[in-house]
Amino acid sequence: MPAPLVRRNDYSVLCPPALGEWTPTLTVSVVIPAHNHQDKLDLVLAALAAQTYPDHLTEVVIVDDASQPPLTLPPITPTHTRLITPDPGGWGSAHAVNTGAAHTTGDVILRLDADMLTFHHHIEAHMRWHHRCDYAAVIGHKRFVDHTPHTHTPQHIHHT
C-alpha cells in the first residue's frame, strides 16, 4: 500500500498507531558517533537495551572516533550492538556517522549522540512514522538537563 501524500507538512494523513498497539516489521540501525566519555555511553546503551521496539529488528552501531582509551561495550547493551572505528580518510562526528551508516543493515537509520538518554519507547515512537511513510524524515524532541557524573547507573537507567 503506497504511503499517503503529505502536503504542506500536514502529517495528520499518516495516522500512526499508538505506542504498543502495533506490530513493527522494519529494521532500524541506531548510529552513534562517540569520542571519549565511556560513562555517558554506558548510560545511553543501557537506555537502548530497554527499548520497546523489538530487539530482533534493532541494531546499534557505535563509531569510536579515536577515544583514549578506546571505548568498550559495557555489560548492559542491546543484543545486536557493534563497536567500530571510522573509515580512513576523515575525522569528526559527520565522518563517524557516515562510517556507521555504511556499516548498517537496517531499513531506517536513527542517529543519536553518545550522551543522549532516550525514553524506553523512543525507537518505537520514531519507527511507527516510518511504517506509515517511507519518505519521511522523522525528528523528535530533545531536552537538555544538567548532568552530574555518577548520579545514575546503567542498571538504574535500564530499569527506570
Short mmCIF file of N, CA and C in Angstrom, two decimals:
data_model
loop_
_atom_site.label_atom_id
_atom_site.label_comp_id
_atom_site.label_asym_id
_atom_site.label_seq_id
_atom_site.Cartn_x
_atom_site.Cartn_y
_atom_site.Cartn_z
N MET A 1 0.85 -1.18 0.00
CA MET A 1 0.00 0.00 0.00
C MET A 1 0.89 1.24 0.00
N PRO A 2 0.73 2.13 -0.98
CA PRO A 2 1.58 3.32 -1.04
C PRO A 2 1.32 4.27 0.13
N ALA A 3 2.38 5.00 0.51
CA ALA A 3 2.26 5.97 1.60
C ALA A 3 1.36 7.11 1.16
N PRO A 4 0.55 7.63 2.08
CA PRO A 4 -0.28 8.79 1.75
C PRO A 4 0.61 9.98 1.40
N LEU A 5 0.10 10.85 0.57
CA LEU A 5 0.84 12.04 0.19
C LEU A 5 0.70 13.10 1.28
N VAL A 6 1.82 13.54 1.81
CA VAL A 6 1.84 14.59 2.83
C VAL A 6 1.98 15.92 2.11
N ARG A 7 1.00 16.78 2.28
CA ARG A 7 1.02 18.10 1.64
C ARG A 7 1.18 19.18 2.70
N ARG A 8 2.03 20.14 2.40
CA ARG A 8 2.24 21.31 3.26
C ARG A 8 2.45 20.95 4.74
N ASN A 9 3.26 19.91 4.96
CA ASN A 9 3.61 19.45 6.32
C ASN A 9 2.40 19.06 7.16
N ASP A 10 1.33 18.62 6.52
CA ASP A 10 0.15 18.13 7.25
C ASP A 10 0.28 16.62 7.39
N TYR A 11 0.90 16.20 8.47
CA TYR A 11 1.17 14.78 8.70
C TYR A 11 -0.02 14.04 9.28
N SER A 12 -1.14 14.70 9.47
CA SER A 12 -2.32 14.05 10.04
C SER A 12 -2.84 12.94 9.13
N VAL A 13 -2.50 12.97 7.85
CA VAL A 13 -2.95 11.91 6.93
C VAL A 13 -2.26 10.57 7.21
N LEU A 14 -1.19 10.58 8.00
CA LEU A 14 -0.44 9.35 8.23
C LEU A 14 -1.04 8.47 9.34
N CYS A 15 -1.68 9.06 10.32
CA CYS A 15 -2.33 8.32 11.40
C CYS A 15 -1.46 7.20 11.99
N PRO A 16 -0.36 7.55 12.66
CA PRO A 16 0.48 6.49 13.23
C PRO A 16 -0.24 5.78 14.36
N PRO A 17 0.07 4.51 14.55
CA PRO A 17 -0.59 3.76 15.63
C PRO A 17 -0.11 4.22 17.00
N ALA A 18 -0.88 3.92 18.00
CA ALA A 18 -0.50 4.23 19.38
C ALA A 18 0.67 3.34 19.79
N LEU A 19 1.50 3.84 20.67
CA LEU A 19 2.63 3.05 21.17
C LEU A 19 2.15 1.76 21.79
N GLY A 20 2.80 0.67 21.43
CA GLY A 20 2.45 -0.63 21.98
C GLY A 20 1.26 -1.31 21.35
N GLU A 21 0.63 -0.67 20.36
CA GLU A 21 -0.58 -1.24 19.77
C GLU A 21 -0.42 -1.55 18.29
N TRP A 22 0.77 -2.00 17.91
CA TRP A 22 1.01 -2.32 16.51
C TRP A 22 2.14 -3.34 16.43
N THR A 23 2.32 -3.91 15.25
CA THR A 23 3.36 -4.91 15.05
C THR A 23 4.35 -4.40 14.01
N PRO A 24 5.54 -3.99 14.44
CA PRO A 24 6.53 -3.48 13.51
C PRO A 24 7.15 -4.57 12.64
N THR A 25 7.61 -4.16 11.46
CA THR A 25 8.28 -5.08 10.55
C THR A 25 9.60 -4.52 10.02
N LEU A 26 9.78 -3.20 10.04
CA LEU A 26 11.01 -2.60 9.52
C LEU A 26 12.15 -2.73 10.51
N THR A 27 13.36 -2.91 9.97
CA THR A 27 14.54 -2.93 10.83
C THR A 27 15.08 -1.51 10.96
N VAL A 28 15.75 -1.26 12.09
CA VAL A 28 16.32 0.06 12.36
C VAL A 28 17.76 -0.10 12.81
N SER A 29 18.61 0.77 12.31
CA SER A 29 20.01 0.83 12.71
C SER A 29 20.24 2.14 13.45
N VAL A 30 20.60 2.04 14.71
CA VAL A 30 20.91 3.23 15.50
C VAL A 30 22.41 3.48 15.36
N VAL A 31 22.77 4.65 14.84
CA VAL A 31 24.17 5.01 14.64
C VAL A 31 24.56 6.06 15.67
N ILE A 32 25.64 5.77 16.41
CA ILE A 32 26.09 6.66 17.47
C ILE A 32 27.57 7.00 17.27
N PRO A 33 27.89 8.23 16.85
CA PRO A 33 29.29 8.63 16.83
C PRO A 33 29.72 8.93 18.26
N ALA A 34 30.91 8.51 18.65
CA ALA A 34 31.33 8.69 20.04
C ALA A 34 32.81 9.04 20.12
N HIS A 35 33.13 9.89 21.08
CA HIS A 35 34.52 10.25 21.35
C HIS A 35 34.68 10.43 22.86
N ASN A 36 35.40 9.50 23.48
CA ASN A 36 35.62 9.51 24.93
C ASN A 36 34.30 9.36 25.70
N HIS A 37 34.31 9.64 26.98
CA HIS A 37 33.13 9.61 27.86
C HIS A 37 32.44 8.25 27.91
N GLN A 38 33.21 7.22 28.22
CA GLN A 38 32.66 5.87 28.36
C GLN A 38 31.48 5.84 29.33
N ASP A 39 31.55 6.65 30.40
CA ASP A 39 30.47 6.65 31.41
C ASP A 39 29.14 7.08 30.81
N LYS A 40 29.14 8.08 29.93
CA LYS A 40 27.89 8.52 29.30
C LYS A 40 27.40 7.49 28.29
N LEU A 41 28.31 6.93 27.52
CA LEU A 41 27.93 5.90 26.54
C LEU A 41 27.29 4.70 27.25
N ASP A 42 27.81 4.34 28.40
CA ASP A 42 27.23 3.22 29.16
C ASP A 42 25.76 3.48 29.49
N LEU A 43 25.43 4.72 29.85
CA LEU A 43 24.04 5.07 30.16
C LEU A 43 23.18 5.03 28.91
N VAL A 44 23.70 5.55 27.81
CA VAL A 44 22.96 5.55 26.54
C VAL A 44 22.63 4.12 26.12
N LEU A 45 23.61 3.25 26.19
CA LEU A 45 23.39 1.86 25.78
C LEU A 45 22.43 1.14 26.72
N ALA A 46 22.46 1.47 28.00
CA ALA A 46 21.51 0.87 28.94
C ALA A 46 20.08 1.28 28.59
N ALA A 47 19.89 2.54 28.22
CA ALA A 47 18.56 3.01 27.81
C ALA A 47 18.13 2.32 26.52
N LEU A 48 19.05 2.15 25.59
CA LEU A 48 18.71 1.49 24.32
C LEU A 48 18.42 0.00 24.52
N ALA A 49 19.02 -0.61 25.52
CA ALA A 49 18.77 -2.03 25.80
C ALA A 49 17.37 -2.26 26.35
N ALA A 50 16.70 -1.20 26.79
CA ALA A 50 15.35 -1.32 27.37
C ALA A 50 14.26 -0.81 26.43
N GLN A 51 14.55 -0.65 25.16
CA GLN A 51 13.57 -0.12 24.21
C GLN A 51 12.39 -1.06 24.01
N THR A 52 11.23 -0.50 23.72
CA THR A 52 10.04 -1.30 23.45
C THR A 52 10.01 -1.82 22.01
N TYR A 53 10.84 -1.25 21.14
CA TYR A 53 10.90 -1.75 19.76
C TYR A 53 11.58 -3.12 19.79
N PRO A 54 11.10 -4.07 18.96
CA PRO A 54 11.63 -5.43 19.02
C PRO A 54 13.14 -5.50 18.83
N ASP A 55 13.77 -6.25 19.70
CA ASP A 55 15.21 -6.43 19.69
C ASP A 55 15.71 -7.02 18.37
N HIS A 56 14.96 -7.97 17.82
CA HIS A 56 15.41 -8.63 16.59
C HIS A 56 15.32 -7.71 15.36
N LEU A 57 14.68 -6.55 15.49
CA LEU A 57 14.59 -5.58 14.39
C LEU A 57 15.54 -4.39 14.60
N THR A 58 16.36 -4.45 15.63
CA THR A 58 17.20 -3.31 16.00
C THR A 58 18.67 -3.69 16.03
N GLU A 59 19.51 -2.83 15.45
CA GLU A 59 20.95 -2.95 15.60
C GLU A 59 21.49 -1.60 16.03
N VAL A 60 22.58 -1.61 16.78
CA VAL A 60 23.22 -0.39 17.23
C VAL A 60 24.67 -0.44 16.76
N VAL A 61 25.10 0.64 16.08
CA VAL A 61 26.48 0.74 15.61
C VAL A 61 27.09 1.98 16.25
N ILE A 62 28.09 1.76 17.10
CA ILE A 62 28.81 2.85 17.74
C ILE A 62 30.11 3.03 16.99
N VAL A 63 30.40 4.27 16.61
CA VAL A 63 31.65 4.56 15.89
C VAL A 63 32.56 5.32 16.85
N ASP A 64 33.59 4.66 17.31
CA ASP A 64 34.54 5.25 18.25
C ASP A 64 35.55 6.09 17.48
N ASP A 65 35.40 7.40 17.60
CA ASP A 65 36.23 8.35 16.85
C ASP A 65 37.48 8.73 17.67
N ALA A 66 38.42 7.78 17.75
CA ALA A 66 39.74 8.00 18.35
C ALA A 66 39.70 8.29 19.86
N SER A 67 38.82 7.63 20.57
CA SER A 67 38.76 7.80 22.03
C SER A 67 40.04 7.27 22.67
N GLN A 68 40.46 7.94 23.74
CA GLN A 68 41.61 7.50 24.52
C GLN A 68 41.22 7.43 25.98
N PRO A 69 41.14 6.27 26.58
CA PRO A 69 41.33 4.97 25.98
C PRO A 69 40.17 4.61 25.06
N PRO A 70 40.36 3.62 24.20
CA PRO A 70 39.28 3.22 23.29
C PRO A 70 38.02 2.81 24.07
N LEU A 71 36.87 3.09 23.49
CA LEU A 71 35.60 2.72 24.11
C LEU A 71 35.42 1.20 24.08
N THR A 72 34.62 0.70 25.00
CA THR A 72 34.30 -0.72 25.05
C THR A 72 32.79 -0.88 25.21
N LEU A 73 32.30 -2.07 24.91
CA LEU A 73 30.88 -2.35 25.11
C LEU A 73 30.67 -2.76 26.57
N PRO A 74 29.77 -2.07 27.28
CA PRO A 74 29.51 -2.39 28.68
C PRO A 74 28.61 -3.62 28.81
N PRO A 75 28.40 -4.09 30.04
CA PRO A 75 27.54 -5.26 30.25
C PRO A 75 26.09 -5.07 29.80
N ILE A 76 25.52 -3.89 30.02
CA ILE A 76 24.13 -3.67 29.60
C ILE A 76 24.15 -2.96 28.25
N THR A 77 23.86 -3.74 27.23
CA THR A 77 23.96 -3.28 25.85
C THR A 77 22.88 -3.97 25.03
N PRO A 78 22.28 -3.30 24.05
CA PRO A 78 21.34 -4.01 23.18
C PRO A 78 22.00 -5.24 22.55
N THR A 79 21.21 -6.25 22.28
CA THR A 79 21.73 -7.52 21.78
C THR A 79 22.58 -7.37 20.53
N HIS A 80 22.11 -6.63 19.57
CA HIS A 80 22.81 -6.51 18.29
C HIS A 80 23.57 -5.18 18.24
N THR A 81 24.64 -5.10 19.00
CA THR A 81 25.44 -3.88 19.09
C THR A 81 26.85 -4.17 18.63
N ARG A 82 27.38 -3.25 17.80
CA ARG A 82 28.76 -3.36 17.34
C ARG A 82 29.48 -2.06 17.62
N LEU A 83 30.76 -2.16 17.90
CA LEU A 83 31.63 -1.01 18.11
C LEU A 83 32.68 -1.05 17.01
N ILE A 84 32.72 0.01 16.20
CA ILE A 84 33.65 0.06 15.07
C ILE A 84 34.45 1.36 15.14
N THR A 85 35.47 1.46 14.30
CA THR A 85 36.25 2.69 14.18
C THR A 85 35.94 3.32 12.83
N PRO A 86 36.16 4.63 12.70
CA PRO A 86 35.84 5.30 11.43
C PRO A 86 36.68 4.77 10.27
N ASP A 87 36.09 4.85 9.09
CA ASP A 87 36.85 4.52 7.89
C ASP A 87 37.98 5.54 7.75
N PRO A 88 39.10 5.15 7.11
CA PRO A 88 40.19 6.11 6.92
C PRO A 88 39.77 7.28 6.01
N GLY A 89 40.47 8.38 6.16
CA GLY A 89 40.26 9.49 5.25
C GLY A 89 39.38 10.61 5.77
N GLY A 90 39.05 10.60 7.04
CA GLY A 90 38.20 11.65 7.57
C GLY A 90 38.27 11.68 9.08
N TRP A 91 37.57 12.63 9.66
CA TRP A 91 37.54 12.77 11.10
C TRP A 91 36.26 13.48 11.50
N GLY A 92 35.94 13.43 12.77
CA GLY A 92 34.81 14.17 13.30
C GLY A 92 33.50 13.40 13.26
N SER A 93 32.50 14.04 13.84
CA SER A 93 31.18 13.42 14.02
C SER A 93 30.53 13.03 12.70
N ALA A 94 30.54 13.93 11.72
CA ALA A 94 29.88 13.63 10.44
C ALA A 94 30.53 12.43 9.75
N HIS A 95 31.85 12.39 9.78
CA HIS A 95 32.55 11.25 9.18
C HIS A 95 32.22 9.96 9.92
N ALA A 96 32.14 10.03 11.25
CA ALA A 96 31.79 8.86 12.05
C ALA A 96 30.38 8.38 11.72
N VAL A 97 29.44 9.32 11.57
CA VAL A 97 28.06 8.94 11.21
C VAL A 97 28.04 8.29 9.83
N ASN A 98 28.75 8.86 8.87
CA ASN A 98 28.80 8.27 7.53
C ASN A 98 29.39 6.87 7.57
N THR A 99 30.45 6.68 8.35
CA THR A 99 31.04 5.34 8.50
C THR A 99 30.01 4.39 9.11
N GLY A 100 29.36 4.82 10.18
CA GLY A 100 28.36 3.97 10.82
C GLY A 100 27.25 3.59 9.87
N ALA A 101 26.74 4.57 9.13
CA ALA A 101 25.65 4.30 8.18
C ALA A 101 26.08 3.30 7.12
N ALA A 102 27.32 3.40 6.68
CA ALA A 102 27.83 2.48 5.65
C ALA A 102 27.95 1.05 6.17
N HIS A 103 28.01 0.88 7.48
CA HIS A 103 28.17 -0.45 8.08
C HIS A 103 26.86 -0.99 8.67
N THR A 104 25.73 -0.39 8.32
CA THR A 104 24.45 -0.84 8.88
C THR A 104 23.70 -1.72 7.89
N THR A 105 22.68 -2.38 8.41
CA THR A 105 21.84 -3.23 7.57
C THR A 105 20.37 -2.87 7.68
N GLY A 106 20.02 -1.90 8.52
CA GLY A 106 18.62 -1.58 8.77
C GLY A 106 17.92 -0.88 7.63
N ASP A 107 16.59 -0.97 7.63
CA ASP A 107 15.77 -0.25 6.66
C ASP A 107 15.80 1.25 6.93
N VAL A 108 15.96 1.61 8.21
CA VAL A 108 15.93 3.01 8.65
C VAL A 108 17.17 3.25 9.51
N ILE A 109 17.77 4.42 9.35
CA ILE A 109 18.88 4.81 10.22
C ILE A 109 18.40 5.88 11.19
N LEU A 110 18.65 5.64 12.47
CA LEU A 110 18.31 6.58 13.53
C LEU A 110 19.62 7.01 14.17
N ARG A 111 19.93 8.30 14.12
CA ARG A 111 21.19 8.81 14.65
C ARG A 111 20.98 9.37 16.04
N LEU A 112 21.85 8.98 16.95
CA LEU A 112 21.83 9.51 18.31
C LEU A 112 23.24 9.97 18.67
N ASP A 113 23.33 10.92 19.58
CA ASP A 113 24.62 11.30 20.15
C ASP A 113 24.95 10.35 21.28
N ALA A 114 26.22 10.29 21.63
CA ALA A 114 26.69 9.37 22.67
C ALA A 114 26.41 9.86 24.08
N ASP A 115 25.67 10.96 24.20
CA ASP A 115 25.28 11.44 25.53
C ASP A 115 23.78 11.71 25.60
N MET A 116 23.01 11.05 24.74
CA MET A 116 21.56 11.25 24.70
C MET A 116 20.85 10.06 25.33
N LEU A 117 20.17 10.32 26.43
CA LEU A 117 19.36 9.27 27.04
C LEU A 117 17.98 9.29 26.38
N THR A 118 17.50 8.12 26.06
CA THR A 118 16.20 8.01 25.40
C THR A 118 15.19 7.38 26.34
N PHE A 119 13.93 7.78 26.17
CA PHE A 119 12.86 7.08 26.86
C PHE A 119 12.76 5.67 26.27
N HIS A 120 12.17 4.75 26.98
CA HIS A 120 12.12 3.36 26.54
C HIS A 120 11.31 3.14 25.27
N HIS A 121 10.47 4.07 24.92
CA HIS A 121 9.67 3.94 23.69
C HIS A 121 10.22 4.80 22.54
N HIS A 122 11.41 5.35 22.68
CA HIS A 122 11.95 6.29 21.69
C HIS A 122 12.01 5.70 20.27
N ILE A 123 12.60 4.54 20.13
CA ILE A 123 12.73 3.94 18.79
C ILE A 123 11.35 3.59 18.24
N GLU A 124 10.50 3.02 19.06
CA GLU A 124 9.14 2.69 18.62
C GLU A 124 8.39 3.93 18.15
N ALA A 125 8.53 5.02 18.91
CA ALA A 125 7.84 6.27 18.55
C ALA A 125 8.30 6.77 17.18
N HIS A 126 9.59 6.67 16.91
CA HIS A 126 10.10 7.07 15.59
C HIS A 126 9.62 6.12 14.50
N MET A 127 9.78 4.85 14.74
CA MET A 127 9.56 3.86 13.69
C MET A 127 8.10 3.74 13.28
N ARG A 128 7.16 4.07 14.14
CA ARG A 128 5.75 3.97 13.72
C ARG A 128 5.46 4.94 12.58
N TRP A 129 6.17 6.07 12.52
CA TRP A 129 6.01 7.01 11.41
C TRP A 129 6.63 6.44 10.13
N HIS A 130 7.78 5.80 10.25
CA HIS A 130 8.44 5.22 9.07
C HIS A 130 7.61 4.08 8.48
N HIS A 131 6.86 3.40 9.30
CA HIS A 131 6.00 2.34 8.80
C HIS A 131 4.83 2.91 7.99
N ARG A 132 4.46 4.13 8.24
CA ARG A 132 3.36 4.78 7.51
C ARG A 132 3.84 5.53 6.27
N CYS A 133 5.09 6.00 6.30
CA CYS A 133 5.57 6.86 5.22
C CYS A 133 7.07 6.64 5.03
N ASP A 134 7.44 5.98 3.94
CA ASP A 134 8.85 5.63 3.76
C ASP A 134 9.72 6.78 3.28
N TYR A 135 9.16 7.92 3.02
CA TYR A 135 9.96 9.05 2.55
C TYR A 135 10.09 10.16 3.59
N ALA A 136 9.59 9.92 4.79
CA ALA A 136 9.62 10.96 5.82
C ALA A 136 10.96 10.98 6.56
N ALA A 137 11.37 12.15 6.96
CA ALA A 137 12.49 12.33 7.88
C ALA A 137 11.87 12.64 9.24
N VAL A 138 12.04 11.73 10.18
CA VAL A 138 11.39 11.85 11.48
C VAL A 138 12.37 12.47 12.47
N ILE A 139 11.90 13.46 13.19
CA ILE A 139 12.72 14.07 14.24
C ILE A 139 11.94 13.99 15.55
N GLY A 140 12.60 14.25 16.63
CA GLY A 140 11.93 14.18 17.92
C GLY A 140 12.27 15.40 18.76
N HIS A 141 11.86 15.35 19.99
CA HIS A 141 12.15 16.43 20.93
C HIS A 141 13.41 16.08 21.72
N LYS A 142 14.13 17.09 22.10
CA LYS A 142 15.32 16.90 22.91
C LYS A 142 15.25 17.86 24.08
N ARG A 143 15.51 17.33 25.27
CA ARG A 143 15.55 18.16 26.47
C ARG A 143 16.98 18.18 26.98
N PHE A 144 17.44 19.35 27.35
CA PHE A 144 18.77 19.47 27.94
C PHE A 144 18.61 19.50 29.45
N VAL A 145 19.38 18.68 30.12
CA VAL A 145 19.34 18.62 31.57
C VAL A 145 20.76 18.68 32.10
N ASP A 146 20.90 19.15 33.31
CA ASP A 146 22.21 19.16 33.95
C ASP A 146 22.63 17.72 34.22
N HIS A 147 23.88 17.44 33.97
CA HIS A 147 24.41 16.09 34.20
C HIS A 147 25.39 16.15 35.36
N THR A 148 25.11 15.38 36.36
CA THR A 148 26.03 15.23 37.48
C THR A 148 26.62 13.83 37.37
N PRO A 149 27.92 13.73 37.10
CA PRO A 149 28.52 12.40 36.94
C PRO A 149 28.22 11.48 38.13
N HIS A 150 28.00 10.22 37.83
CA HIS A 150 27.78 9.15 38.81
C HIS A 150 26.46 9.28 39.56
N THR A 151 25.54 10.12 39.06
CA THR A 151 24.21 10.23 39.68
C THR A 151 23.37 9.01 39.34
N HIS A 152 23.51 8.52 38.13
CA HIS A 152 22.74 7.37 37.67
C HIS A 152 23.70 6.25 37.27
N THR A 153 23.22 5.04 37.37
CA THR A 153 23.98 3.89 36.93
C THR A 153 23.30 3.30 35.70
N PRO A 154 24.03 2.55 34.90
CA PRO A 154 23.37 1.87 33.77
C PRO A 154 22.21 0.98 34.23
N GLN A 155 22.33 0.33 35.38
CA GLN A 155 21.26 -0.52 35.89
C GLN A 155 20.01 0.32 36.18
N HIS A 156 20.19 1.48 36.77
CA HIS A 156 19.07 2.37 37.09
C HIS A 156 18.39 2.84 35.80
N ILE A 157 19.16 3.27 34.83
CA ILE A 157 18.63 3.74 33.54
C ILE A 157 17.88 2.62 32.84
N HIS A 158 18.42 1.42 32.86
CA HIS A 158 17.81 0.28 32.16
C HIS A 158 16.47 -0.09 32.76
N HIS A 159 16.31 0.06 34.07
CA HIS A 159 15.08 -0.38 34.75
C HIS A 159 14.11 0.75 35.04
N THR A 160 14.47 2.00 34.71
CA THR A 160 13.59 3.12 35.01
C THR A 160 12.70 3.44 33.82
#
